[in-house]
Short mmCIF file of C-alpha atoms and ligand atoms in Angstrom, two decimals:
data_model
loop_
_atom_site.label_atom_id
_atom_site.label_comp_id
_atom_site.label_asym_id
_atom_site.label_seq_id
_atom_site.Cartn_x
_atom_site.Cartn_y
_atom_site.Cartn_z
CA MET H 37 0.04 -0.01 -0.02
CA SER H 38 0.99 3.51 -0.22
CA GLU H 39 2.94 5.03 2.86
CA THR H 40 0.52 7.71 3.34
CA PRO H 41 -3.22 7.28 2.69
CA PRO H 42 -4.73 9.33 -0.08
CA HIS H 43 -7.33 11.09 2.12
CA PRO H 44 -6.98 12.86 5.60
CA ARG H 45 -7.27 10.71 8.63
CA PRO H 46 -8.95 11.58 12.02
CA THR H 47 -6.58 11.50 15.12
CA PRO H 48 -7.18 8.58 17.52
CA GLY H 49 -8.15 9.61 20.98
CA LEU H 50 -5.97 6.95 22.42
CA LEU H 51 -2.65 5.27 21.19
CA LEU H 52 -1.48 2.22 23.20
CA ARG H 53 1.44 0.53 21.73
CA GLY H 54 0.81 1.80 18.56
CA VAL H 55 -2.73 0.69 18.42
CA GLU H 56 -4.94 3.52 17.55
CA ILE H 57 -8.32 3.85 19.41
CA PHE H 58 -11.28 5.90 18.41
CA PRO H 59 -13.65 5.86 21.65
CA GLY H 60 -17.50 6.33 20.69
CA TRP H 61 -16.77 6.77 17.04
CA LEU H 62 -20.20 5.40 16.52
CA GLU H 63 -23.06 7.22 18.28
CA PRO H 64 -25.96 4.80 19.65
CA PRO H 65 -28.26 5.26 16.62
CA ALA H 66 -25.29 4.54 14.05
CA GLN H 67 -24.89 1.48 16.46
CA ALA H 68 -28.16 0.16 16.13
CA GLU H 69 -28.51 0.59 12.34
CA MET H 70 -25.42 -1.28 12.10
CA VAL H 71 -26.68 -4.19 14.15
CA GLU H 72 -29.85 -4.27 11.96
CA ASP H 73 -27.35 -4.30 8.78
CA LEU H 74 -25.50 -7.25 10.70
CA ARG H 75 -28.79 -9.26 11.20
CA ALA H 76 -29.11 -9.46 7.50
CA VAL H 77 -25.49 -10.76 7.05
CA VAL H 78 -26.06 -13.50 10.04
CA ALA H 79 -29.26 -14.49 8.22
CA ALA H 80 -27.56 -15.17 4.92
CA ALA H 81 -24.22 -16.69 6.67
CA PRO H 82 -25.23 -17.93 10.28
CA PHE H 83 -22.64 -17.90 13.06
CA PHE H 84 -20.54 -21.29 13.43
CA GLN H 85 -18.19 -22.23 16.12
CA PRO H 86 -14.93 -22.61 14.80
CA GLU H 87 -12.29 -25.16 15.94
CA THR H 88 -8.67 -24.31 16.51
CA ARG H 89 -6.02 -26.43 14.43
CA PHE H 90 -5.84 -28.49 17.65
CA GLY H 91 -9.54 -29.45 17.57
CA ARG H 92 -10.56 -27.40 20.35
CA LYS H 93 -13.84 -25.37 20.01
CA MET H 94 -13.36 -21.71 20.18
CA SER H 95 -15.71 -19.84 22.60
CA VAL H 96 -16.28 -17.16 20.13
CA ARG H 97 -18.91 -17.90 17.46
CA MET H 98 -18.13 -16.32 13.72
CA THR H 99 -19.29 -15.51 10.43
CA SER H 100 -18.12 -13.14 7.62
CA ALA H 101 -19.13 -10.82 4.98
CA GLY H 102 -17.16 -9.91 1.76
CA ARG H 103 -15.25 -11.55 -0.74
CA TYR H 104 -13.46 -13.78 1.80
CA GLY H 105 -14.56 -15.12 5.08
CA TRP H 106 -12.05 -16.21 7.75
CA VAL H 107 -12.38 -19.87 8.84
CA SER H 108 -10.67 -22.16 11.31
CA ASP H 109 -10.66 -25.94 11.48
CA ARG H 110 -8.13 -28.84 11.97
CA ARG H 111 -6.69 -27.72 8.43
CA GLY H 112 -5.68 -24.51 9.97
CA TYR H 113 -6.57 -20.78 9.90
CA ARG H 114 -7.15 -19.18 6.38
CA TYR H 115 -9.45 -17.33 4.15
CA GLU H 116 -12.18 -18.97 2.08
CA ARG H 117 -14.58 -17.81 -0.64
CA ARG H 118 -17.39 -19.52 0.91
CA HIS H 119 -19.32 -20.01 4.29
CA PRO H 120 -18.72 -23.75 5.52
CA SER H 121 -22.51 -24.48 4.40
CA GLY H 122 -21.45 -23.78 0.85
CA VAL H 123 -23.03 -20.37 0.36
CA ALA H 124 -21.21 -17.22 -0.67
CA TRP H 125 -20.61 -14.65 1.81
CA PRO H 126 -22.96 -11.82 1.88
CA PRO H 127 -21.46 -8.19 0.85
CA ILE H 128 -20.07 -6.08 3.83
CA PRO H 129 -22.93 -3.54 4.64
CA ALA H 130 -22.27 -0.07 3.38
CA SER H 131 -22.56 1.32 6.96
CA VAL H 132 -19.44 -0.76 7.89
CA LEU H 133 -17.40 0.16 4.76
CA ALA H 134 -18.21 3.70 5.62
CA VAL H 135 -16.18 3.59 8.90
CA TRP H 136 -13.34 1.76 7.01
CA GLU H 137 -13.20 4.86 4.46
CA ALA H 138 -13.53 7.67 7.15
CA ILE H 139 -10.89 6.22 9.52
CA THR H 140 -8.29 4.63 7.30
CA GLY H 141 -8.35 7.27 4.70
CA LEU H 142 -7.93 4.71 1.98
CA ASP H 143 -9.46 4.11 -1.29
CA ARG H 144 -8.81 0.34 -1.32
CA ARG H 145 -11.91 -1.56 0.47
CA PRO H 146 -11.41 -4.34 2.59
CA ASP H 147 -12.22 -7.81 1.26
CA CYS H 148 -13.56 -9.51 4.49
CA CYS H 149 -15.51 -8.40 7.51
CA LEU H 150 -15.10 -10.85 10.15
CA VAL H 151 -17.95 -11.01 12.47
CA ASN H 152 -17.19 -12.24 16.11
CA TYR H 153 -19.89 -12.93 18.54
CA TYR H 154 -19.07 -13.08 22.31
CA ALA H 155 -21.66 -14.59 24.58
CA GLU H 156 -21.08 -14.30 28.30
CA GLY H 157 -17.71 -16.24 29.20
CA ALA H 158 -16.52 -16.01 25.74
CA LYS H 159 -12.79 -14.59 25.30
CA MET H 160 -10.16 -14.72 22.63
CA GLY H 161 -6.43 -15.77 23.14
CA MET H 162 -3.48 -13.61 22.30
CA HIS H 163 -2.79 -13.99 18.63
CA GLN H 164 -1.54 -12.13 15.53
CA ASP H 165 -3.82 -11.23 12.43
CA ARG H 166 -1.46 -12.74 9.97
CA ASP H 167 -3.52 -14.77 7.24
CA GLU H 168 -3.24 -11.83 4.75
CA ALA H 169 -1.13 -11.41 1.87
CA ASP H 170 0.22 -7.66 2.57
CA PHE H 171 0.69 -6.48 6.24
CA GLY H 172 0.93 -2.83 4.68
CA TRP H 173 -2.78 -2.78 5.16
CA PRO H 174 -4.34 -1.95 8.43
CA VAL H 175 -6.98 -4.25 10.54
CA LEU H 176 -9.85 -2.11 11.41
CA SER H 177 -12.03 -3.19 14.50
CA ILE H 178 -15.67 -2.02 15.48
CA SER H 179 -16.98 -2.91 18.91
CA LEU H 180 -20.81 -3.25 19.44
CA GLY H 181 -22.58 -4.42 22.61
CA ASP H 182 -21.14 -5.32 25.86
CA ALA H 183 -17.65 -3.92 26.81
CA ALA H 184 -14.68 -6.12 26.66
CA ARG H 185 -11.11 -5.82 27.90
CA PHE H 186 -8.74 -5.85 24.99
CA ARG H 187 -5.07 -6.86 25.76
CA ILE H 188 -1.92 -5.66 23.59
CA GLY H 189 1.26 -7.48 23.61
CA ASN H 190 4.02 -7.13 21.37
CA ILE H 191 5.22 -8.27 18.07
CA GLU H 192 7.09 -11.01 19.61
CA ARG H 193 5.31 -13.74 21.83
CA GLY H 194 5.20 -13.04 25.28
CA GLY H 195 6.53 -10.16 27.29
CA ALA H 196 4.71 -7.46 29.20
CA THR H 197 1.06 -6.25 28.05
CA GLU H 198 -1.51 -3.63 28.62
CA SER H 199 -5.03 -3.67 28.36
CA VAL H 200 -7.79 -1.30 27.58
CA TRP H 201 -11.51 -1.65 27.93
CA LEU H 202 -13.45 -1.14 24.49
CA ASN H 203 -17.04 -0.10 24.56
CA SER H 204 -19.85 -0.26 22.10
CA GLY H 205 -19.20 2.06 19.30
CA ASP H 206 -15.41 2.17 19.93
CA VAL H 207 -13.04 1.69 16.68
CA LEU H 208 -9.63 0.50 16.96
CA VAL H 209 -7.00 0.10 14.07
CA MET H 210 -3.84 -2.09 14.06
CA GLY H 211 -1.72 -0.72 11.38
CA GLY H 212 1.74 0.41 10.55
CA GLU H 213 4.34 -0.58 13.22
CA ALA H 214 1.36 -2.20 15.30
CA ARG H 215 -0.02 -4.38 12.56
CA LEU H 216 1.41 -7.38 13.85
CA VAL H 217 0.88 -6.86 17.64
CA HIS H 218 -0.20 -9.59 19.66
CA HIS H 219 -3.97 -9.08 20.89
CA GLY H 220 -6.87 -10.90 22.62
CA ILE H 221 -9.83 -10.50 24.47
CA ASP H 222 -9.65 -11.25 28.01
CA ARG H 223 -13.20 -11.11 29.16
CA VAL H 224 -16.56 -9.42 28.31
CA ARG H 225 -18.49 -7.58 31.05
CA PRO H 226 -22.22 -8.97 30.92
CA GLY H 227 -24.93 -6.42 31.26
CA SER H 228 -22.67 -3.31 30.52
CA SER H 229 -24.86 -2.37 27.20
CA THR H 230 -28.44 -2.62 26.18
CA LEU H 231 -27.52 -2.46 22.39
CA LEU H 232 -27.94 -6.39 21.74
CA LYS H 233 -31.18 -7.70 22.81
CA GLY H 234 -29.69 -11.16 23.87
CA GLY H 235 -26.69 -9.21 25.49
CA GLY H 236 -23.17 -10.23 24.41
CA ARG H 237 -20.69 -8.45 22.19
CA LEU H 238 -20.12 -8.14 18.53
CA ASN H 239 -16.63 -7.36 17.20
CA LEU H 240 -16.16 -6.60 13.38
CA THR H 241 -12.63 -6.48 11.89
CA LEU H 242 -12.21 -5.37 8.51
CA ARG H 243 -9.15 -6.83 6.48
CA VAL H 244 -7.67 -6.66 3.12
CA VAL H 245 -6.95 -10.12 2.15
CA ASP H 246 -5.02 -10.44 -1.25
C1 SIN Z 98 -9.90 -10.43 16.90
O1 SIN Z 98 -8.76 -10.26 17.31
O2 SIN Z 98 -10.22 -11.00 15.91
C2 SIN Z 98 -10.96 -9.90 17.79
C3 SIN Z 98 -10.70 -8.78 18.64
C4 SIN Z 98 -11.84 -8.28 19.43
O3 SIN Z 98 -12.88 -8.85 19.42
O4 SIN Z 98 -11.83 -7.07 19.75
FE1 FE2 Z 99 -7.14 -10.56 15.92
#
């Protein structure tokens, strides 16, 4: 990608280990609209519970929108053109693409919007997002629903970490020097948001895949 994005970018409210955080980027009405758009995504491509390479069920349920979806099973982590059921992934909603455009300042659109659902008790271990072809493109994340503690480590495995609570409407970018930082979700705080009727947390991550 180009060194400088073609369009101006907003200044993050918080910078933690190079990870940019835009607290409250989406107002509650925009959050509710996005949830409605995601309902259509999930109707076309239902959530599934992936397994790790080692055959352990993940606690997070997932689906995707876009040209590619992210999947995991005993064959490993990878992007696929189709949902495990065989249907094509639905398109990424315009409301979601608009956040990518406004925050990244890029003309290139993401190929994949991974949708993670965290019910009470779900979490995600420390990992890097590294199944994409070109780490020059950022990964952008949108949080909706219950608050979650997001942990940020280092490019190398292990070492000291820091964490930040992500609330509904917060947007985060891992790009540049922070593109390959280890990160994960320690826990979700049940009942901290009324956005999702059944409770829990949705996280969207937008990625350029190839
Ligand atoms: C992820 O790393 O894929 C998800 C991060 C999050 O849920 O905020
Ligand atoms: Fe990730």
